[in-house]
XYZ file of N, CA, C and O in Angstrom:
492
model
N 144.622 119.728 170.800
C 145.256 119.968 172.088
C 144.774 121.275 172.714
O 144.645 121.439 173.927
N 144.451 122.445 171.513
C 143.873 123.377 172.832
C 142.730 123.795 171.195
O 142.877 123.797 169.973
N 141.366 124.168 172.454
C 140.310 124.613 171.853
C 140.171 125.918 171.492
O 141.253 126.487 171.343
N 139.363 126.476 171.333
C 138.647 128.304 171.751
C 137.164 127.467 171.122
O 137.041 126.587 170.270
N 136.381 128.038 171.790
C 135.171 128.349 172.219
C 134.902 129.544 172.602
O 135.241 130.292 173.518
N 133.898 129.578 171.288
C 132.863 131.125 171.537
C 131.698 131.410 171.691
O 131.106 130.357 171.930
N 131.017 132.241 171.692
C 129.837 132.727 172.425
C 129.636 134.026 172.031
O 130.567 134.691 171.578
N 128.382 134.517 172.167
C 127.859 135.871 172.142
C 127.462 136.149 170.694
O 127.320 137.368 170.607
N 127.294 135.743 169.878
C 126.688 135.689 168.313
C 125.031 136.408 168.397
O 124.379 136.481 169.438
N 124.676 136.783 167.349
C 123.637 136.799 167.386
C 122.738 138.239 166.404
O 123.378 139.080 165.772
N 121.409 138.227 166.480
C 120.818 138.955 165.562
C 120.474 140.536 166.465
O 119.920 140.500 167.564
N 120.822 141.630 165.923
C 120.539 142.830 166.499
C 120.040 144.106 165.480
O 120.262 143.717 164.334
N 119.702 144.896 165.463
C 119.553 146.304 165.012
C 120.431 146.789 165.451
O 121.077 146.526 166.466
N 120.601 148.130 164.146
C 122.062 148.610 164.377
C 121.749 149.543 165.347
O 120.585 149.812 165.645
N 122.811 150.100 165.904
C 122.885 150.784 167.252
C 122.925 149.984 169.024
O 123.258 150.379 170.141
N 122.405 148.754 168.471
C 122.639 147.688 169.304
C 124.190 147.648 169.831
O 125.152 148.373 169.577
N 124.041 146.554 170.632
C 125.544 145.780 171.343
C 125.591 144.416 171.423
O 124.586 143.706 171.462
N 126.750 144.009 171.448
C 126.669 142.433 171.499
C 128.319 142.429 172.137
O 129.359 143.001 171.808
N 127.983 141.584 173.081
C 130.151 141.198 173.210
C 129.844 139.640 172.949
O 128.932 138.818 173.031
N 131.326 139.779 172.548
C 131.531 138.052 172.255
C 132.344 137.663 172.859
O 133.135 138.571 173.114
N 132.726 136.416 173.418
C 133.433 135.858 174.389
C 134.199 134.368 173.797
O 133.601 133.501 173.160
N 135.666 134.329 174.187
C 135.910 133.069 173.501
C 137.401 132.369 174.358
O 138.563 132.770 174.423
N 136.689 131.146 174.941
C 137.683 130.297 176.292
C 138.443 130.108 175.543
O 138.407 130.431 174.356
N 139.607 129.320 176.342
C 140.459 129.080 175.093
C 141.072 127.548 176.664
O 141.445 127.711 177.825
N 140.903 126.461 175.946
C 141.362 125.293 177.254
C 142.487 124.141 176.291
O 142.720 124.149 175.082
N 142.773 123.646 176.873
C 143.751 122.349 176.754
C 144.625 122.516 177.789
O 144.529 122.901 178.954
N 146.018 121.905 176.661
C 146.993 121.830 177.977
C 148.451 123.306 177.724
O 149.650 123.348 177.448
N 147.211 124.375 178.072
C 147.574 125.503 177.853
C 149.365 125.416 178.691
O 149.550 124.561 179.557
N 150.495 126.369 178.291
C 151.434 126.786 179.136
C 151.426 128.209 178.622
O 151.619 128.944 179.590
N 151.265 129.012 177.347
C 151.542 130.347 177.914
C 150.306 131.100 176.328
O 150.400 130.742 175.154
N 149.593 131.839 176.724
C 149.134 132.669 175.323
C 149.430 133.712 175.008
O 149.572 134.574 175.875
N 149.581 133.934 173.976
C 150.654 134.869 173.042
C 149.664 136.160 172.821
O 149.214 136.770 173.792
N 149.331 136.565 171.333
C 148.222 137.418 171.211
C 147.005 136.789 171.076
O 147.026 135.669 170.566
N 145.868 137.291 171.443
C 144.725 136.891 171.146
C 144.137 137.634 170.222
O 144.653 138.752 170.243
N 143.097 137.532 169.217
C 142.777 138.206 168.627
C 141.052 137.424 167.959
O 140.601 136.281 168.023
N 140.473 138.820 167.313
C 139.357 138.444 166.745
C 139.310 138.514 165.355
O 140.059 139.396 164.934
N 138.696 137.902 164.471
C 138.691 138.517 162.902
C 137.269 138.062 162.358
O 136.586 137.194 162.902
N 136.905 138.780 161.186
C 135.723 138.651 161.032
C 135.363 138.488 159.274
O 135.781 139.303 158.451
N 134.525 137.294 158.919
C 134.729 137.436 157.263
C 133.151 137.295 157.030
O 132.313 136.475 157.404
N 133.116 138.413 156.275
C 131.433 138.554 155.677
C 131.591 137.906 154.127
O 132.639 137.547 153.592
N 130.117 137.863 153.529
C 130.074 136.880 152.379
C 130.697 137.470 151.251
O 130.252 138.556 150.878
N 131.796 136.875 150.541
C 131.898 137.630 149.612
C 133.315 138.243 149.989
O 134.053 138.177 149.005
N 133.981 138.857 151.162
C 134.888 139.090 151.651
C 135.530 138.451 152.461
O 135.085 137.632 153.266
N 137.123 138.931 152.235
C 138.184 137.758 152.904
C 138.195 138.685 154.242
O 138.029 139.875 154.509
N 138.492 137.428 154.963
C 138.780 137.538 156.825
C 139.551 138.773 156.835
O 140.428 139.089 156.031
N 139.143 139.412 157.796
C 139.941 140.259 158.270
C 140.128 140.581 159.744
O 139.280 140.639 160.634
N 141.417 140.774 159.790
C 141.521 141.479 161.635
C 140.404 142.551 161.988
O 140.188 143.547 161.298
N 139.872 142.293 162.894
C 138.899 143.253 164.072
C 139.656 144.072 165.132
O 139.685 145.252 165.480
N 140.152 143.120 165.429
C 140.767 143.801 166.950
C 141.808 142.215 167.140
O 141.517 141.031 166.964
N 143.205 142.968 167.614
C 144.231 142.061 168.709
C 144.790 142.919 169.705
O 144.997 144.132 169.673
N 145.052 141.832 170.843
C 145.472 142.013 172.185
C 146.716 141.455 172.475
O 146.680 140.225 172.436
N 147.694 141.879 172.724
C 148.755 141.428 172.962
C 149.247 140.856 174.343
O 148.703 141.211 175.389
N 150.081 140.140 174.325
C 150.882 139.638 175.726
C 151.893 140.676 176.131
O 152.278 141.665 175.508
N 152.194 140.278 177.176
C 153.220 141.711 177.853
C 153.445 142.814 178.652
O 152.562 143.637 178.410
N 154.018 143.115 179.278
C 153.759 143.822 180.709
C 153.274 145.371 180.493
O 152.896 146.053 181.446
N 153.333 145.954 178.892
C 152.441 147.064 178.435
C 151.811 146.287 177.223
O 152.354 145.959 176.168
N 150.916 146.143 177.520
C 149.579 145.112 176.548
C 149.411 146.346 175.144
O 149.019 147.501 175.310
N 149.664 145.969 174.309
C 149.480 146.226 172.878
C 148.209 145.945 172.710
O 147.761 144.987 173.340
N 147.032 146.961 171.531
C 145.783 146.246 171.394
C 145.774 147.792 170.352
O 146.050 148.969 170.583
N 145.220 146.900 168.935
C 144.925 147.666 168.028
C 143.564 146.774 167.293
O 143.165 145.632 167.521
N 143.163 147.621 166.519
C 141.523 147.746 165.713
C 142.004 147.796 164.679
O 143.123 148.174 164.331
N 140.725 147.207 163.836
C 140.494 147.904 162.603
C 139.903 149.507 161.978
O 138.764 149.726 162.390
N 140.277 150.258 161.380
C 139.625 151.589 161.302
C 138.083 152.076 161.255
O 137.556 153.164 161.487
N 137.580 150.815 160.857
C 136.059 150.474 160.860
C 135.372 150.541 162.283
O 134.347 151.124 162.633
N 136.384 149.652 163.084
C 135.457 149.389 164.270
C 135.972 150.409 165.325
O 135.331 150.579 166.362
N 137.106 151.082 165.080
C 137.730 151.986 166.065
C 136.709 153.245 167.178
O 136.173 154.310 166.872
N 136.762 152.764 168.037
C 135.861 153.879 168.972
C 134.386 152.964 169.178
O 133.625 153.336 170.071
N 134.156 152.228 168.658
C 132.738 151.159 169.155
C 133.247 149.735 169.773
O 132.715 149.272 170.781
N 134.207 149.143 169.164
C 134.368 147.719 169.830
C 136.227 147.943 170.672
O 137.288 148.506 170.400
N 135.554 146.958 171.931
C 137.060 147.009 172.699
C 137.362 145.660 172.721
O 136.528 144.760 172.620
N 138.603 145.515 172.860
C 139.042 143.980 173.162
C 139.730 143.840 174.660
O 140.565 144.571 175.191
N 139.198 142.853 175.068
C 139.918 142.611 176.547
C 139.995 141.114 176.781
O 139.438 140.164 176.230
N 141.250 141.253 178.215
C 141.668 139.477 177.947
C 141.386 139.444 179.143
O 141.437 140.524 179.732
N 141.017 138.289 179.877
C 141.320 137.387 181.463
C 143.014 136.660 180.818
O 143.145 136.328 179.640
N 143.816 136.570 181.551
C 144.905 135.666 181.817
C 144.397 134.543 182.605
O 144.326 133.364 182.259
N 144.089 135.023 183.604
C 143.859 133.863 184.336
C 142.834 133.042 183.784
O 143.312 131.907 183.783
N 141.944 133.014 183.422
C 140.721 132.615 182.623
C 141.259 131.855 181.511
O 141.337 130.629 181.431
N 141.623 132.728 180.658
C 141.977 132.350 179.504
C 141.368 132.543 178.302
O 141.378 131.822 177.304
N 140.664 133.932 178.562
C 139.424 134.387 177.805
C 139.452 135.566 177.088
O 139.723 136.448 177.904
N 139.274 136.179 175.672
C 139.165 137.065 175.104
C 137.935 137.389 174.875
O 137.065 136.527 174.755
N 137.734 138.457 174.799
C 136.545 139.154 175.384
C 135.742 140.488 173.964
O 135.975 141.561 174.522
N 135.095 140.808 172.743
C 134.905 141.573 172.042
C 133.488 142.454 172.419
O 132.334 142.097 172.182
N 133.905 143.621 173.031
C 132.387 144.253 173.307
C 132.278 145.425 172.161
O 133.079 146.332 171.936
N 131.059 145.129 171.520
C 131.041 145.563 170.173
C 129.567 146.107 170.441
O 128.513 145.471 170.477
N 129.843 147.712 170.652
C 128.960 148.701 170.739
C 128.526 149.869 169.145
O 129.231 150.146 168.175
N 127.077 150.301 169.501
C 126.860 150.880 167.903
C 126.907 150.214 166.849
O 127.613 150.688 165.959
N 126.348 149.194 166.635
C 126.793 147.924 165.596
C 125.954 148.406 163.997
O 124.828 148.702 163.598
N 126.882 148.299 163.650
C 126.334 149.026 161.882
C 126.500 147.686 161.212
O 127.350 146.803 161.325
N 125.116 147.857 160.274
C 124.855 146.698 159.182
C 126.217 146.049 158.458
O 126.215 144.874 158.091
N 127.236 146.811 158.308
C 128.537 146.362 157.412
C 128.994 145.871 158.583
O 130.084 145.407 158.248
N 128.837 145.615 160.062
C 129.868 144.957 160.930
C 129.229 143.500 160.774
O 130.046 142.690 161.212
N 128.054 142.853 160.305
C 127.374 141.630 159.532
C 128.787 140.715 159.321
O 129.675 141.137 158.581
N 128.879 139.778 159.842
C 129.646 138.833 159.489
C 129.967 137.586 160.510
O 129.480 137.711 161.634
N 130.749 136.370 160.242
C 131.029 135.665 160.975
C 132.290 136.121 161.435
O 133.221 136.512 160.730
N 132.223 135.985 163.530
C 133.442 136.252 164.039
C 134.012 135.548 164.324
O 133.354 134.603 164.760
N 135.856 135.283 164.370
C 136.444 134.310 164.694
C 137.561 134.398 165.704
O 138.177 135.446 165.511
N 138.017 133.761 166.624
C 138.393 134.032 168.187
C 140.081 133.015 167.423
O 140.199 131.858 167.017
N 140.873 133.924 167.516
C 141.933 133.242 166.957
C 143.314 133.385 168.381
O 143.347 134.212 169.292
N 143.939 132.667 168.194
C 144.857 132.696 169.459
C 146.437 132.013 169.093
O 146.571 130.916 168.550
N 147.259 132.655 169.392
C 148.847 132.065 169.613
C 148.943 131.560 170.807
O 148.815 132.221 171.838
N 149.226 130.081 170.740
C 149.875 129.490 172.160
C 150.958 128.581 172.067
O 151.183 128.028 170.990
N 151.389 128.446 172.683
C 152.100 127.004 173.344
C 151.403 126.580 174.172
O 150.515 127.205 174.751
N 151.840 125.009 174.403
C 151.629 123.575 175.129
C 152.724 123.072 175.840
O 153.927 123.250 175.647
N 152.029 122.301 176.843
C 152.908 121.845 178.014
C 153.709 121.108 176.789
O 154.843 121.398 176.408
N 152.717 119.924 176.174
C 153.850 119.763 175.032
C 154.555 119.795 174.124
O 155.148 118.809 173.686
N 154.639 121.211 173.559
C 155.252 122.027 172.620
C 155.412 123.044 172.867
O 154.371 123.643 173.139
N 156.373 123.655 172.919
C 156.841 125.124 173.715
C 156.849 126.033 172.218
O 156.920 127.254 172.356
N 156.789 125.557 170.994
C 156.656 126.192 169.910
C 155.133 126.891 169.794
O 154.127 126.182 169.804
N 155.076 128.115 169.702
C 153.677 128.822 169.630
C 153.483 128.455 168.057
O 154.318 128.540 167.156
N 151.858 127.936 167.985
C 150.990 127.982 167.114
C 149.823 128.855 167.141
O 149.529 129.609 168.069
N 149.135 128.687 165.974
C 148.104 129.623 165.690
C 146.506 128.517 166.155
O 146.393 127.334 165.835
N 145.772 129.084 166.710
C 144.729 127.447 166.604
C 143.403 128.783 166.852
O 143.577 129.702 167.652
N 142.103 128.635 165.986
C 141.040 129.198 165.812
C 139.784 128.314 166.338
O 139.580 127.107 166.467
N 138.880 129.760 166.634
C 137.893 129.247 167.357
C 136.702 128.673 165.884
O 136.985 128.979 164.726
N 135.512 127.898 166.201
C 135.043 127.673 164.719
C 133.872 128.973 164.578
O 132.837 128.499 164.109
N 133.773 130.097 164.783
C 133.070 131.218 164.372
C 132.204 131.089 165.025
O 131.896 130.047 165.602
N 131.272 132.788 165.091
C 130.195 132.866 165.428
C 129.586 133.653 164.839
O 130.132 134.755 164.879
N 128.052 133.615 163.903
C 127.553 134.642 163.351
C 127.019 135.559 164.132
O 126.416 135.282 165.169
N 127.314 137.451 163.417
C 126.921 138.308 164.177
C 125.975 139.260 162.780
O 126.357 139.905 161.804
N 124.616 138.906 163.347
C 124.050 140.198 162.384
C 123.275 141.046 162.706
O 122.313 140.715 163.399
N 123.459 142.494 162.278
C 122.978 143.369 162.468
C 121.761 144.080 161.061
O 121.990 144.407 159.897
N 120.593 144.082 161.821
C 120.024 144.352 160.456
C 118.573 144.831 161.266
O 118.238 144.436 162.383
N 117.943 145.622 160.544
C 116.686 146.413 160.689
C 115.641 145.809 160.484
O 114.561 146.392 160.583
């Protein structure tokens, strides 16, 4: 009932940039937090960055990525947004565009994930 779709993956040297981008469609009625997470080989998923809903928008990092990657949302769109500047070899991993929503036909918020995108950084 509702997708995410992502974008912006890809191979860089560190010091590079990359943003990643991830729609989010069905039969959307309201999105909750959006968020990104990221699991390299060998290591379990972890939060990157979330964005919150709400008339003072909440948005916290991981300590890793703090001061290089920002997170930003479209509402209207329906789009979360990861611009991930200075990219160091340990930021190597698959990213994943995760989202809380409700549906026109379920007013109960679920969790529903995008299917990843690899991001590597390497010399």
């Amino acid at each position: 009932q509702v997708s995410l779709v992502e974008s912006g993956g890809g191979l860089v040297q560190p010091g590079n940039s990359l943003r990643l981008s991830c729609a989010a469609s069905g039969s959307i009625f309201k999105i909750y937090n959006m968020s990104w997470y990221r699991q390299a080989p060998g290591k379990q998923r972890e939060l990157v960055a979330r964005i919150a809903t709400g008339a003072s928008t909440d948005i916290n990092y991981v300590d890793s990525v703090k001061g290089r990657f920002t997170i930003s949302r479209d509402n209207a769109k329906s789009t979360v947004d990861l611009q991930m500047n200075s990219l160091k070899v340990e930021d190597t991993a698959v990213y994943y565009c995760n989202a809380i929503v409700s549906t026109l036909r379920d007013s109960v918020p679920r969790v529903y994930w995008g299917q990843g995108t690899q991001v590597t950084v390497s010399a």
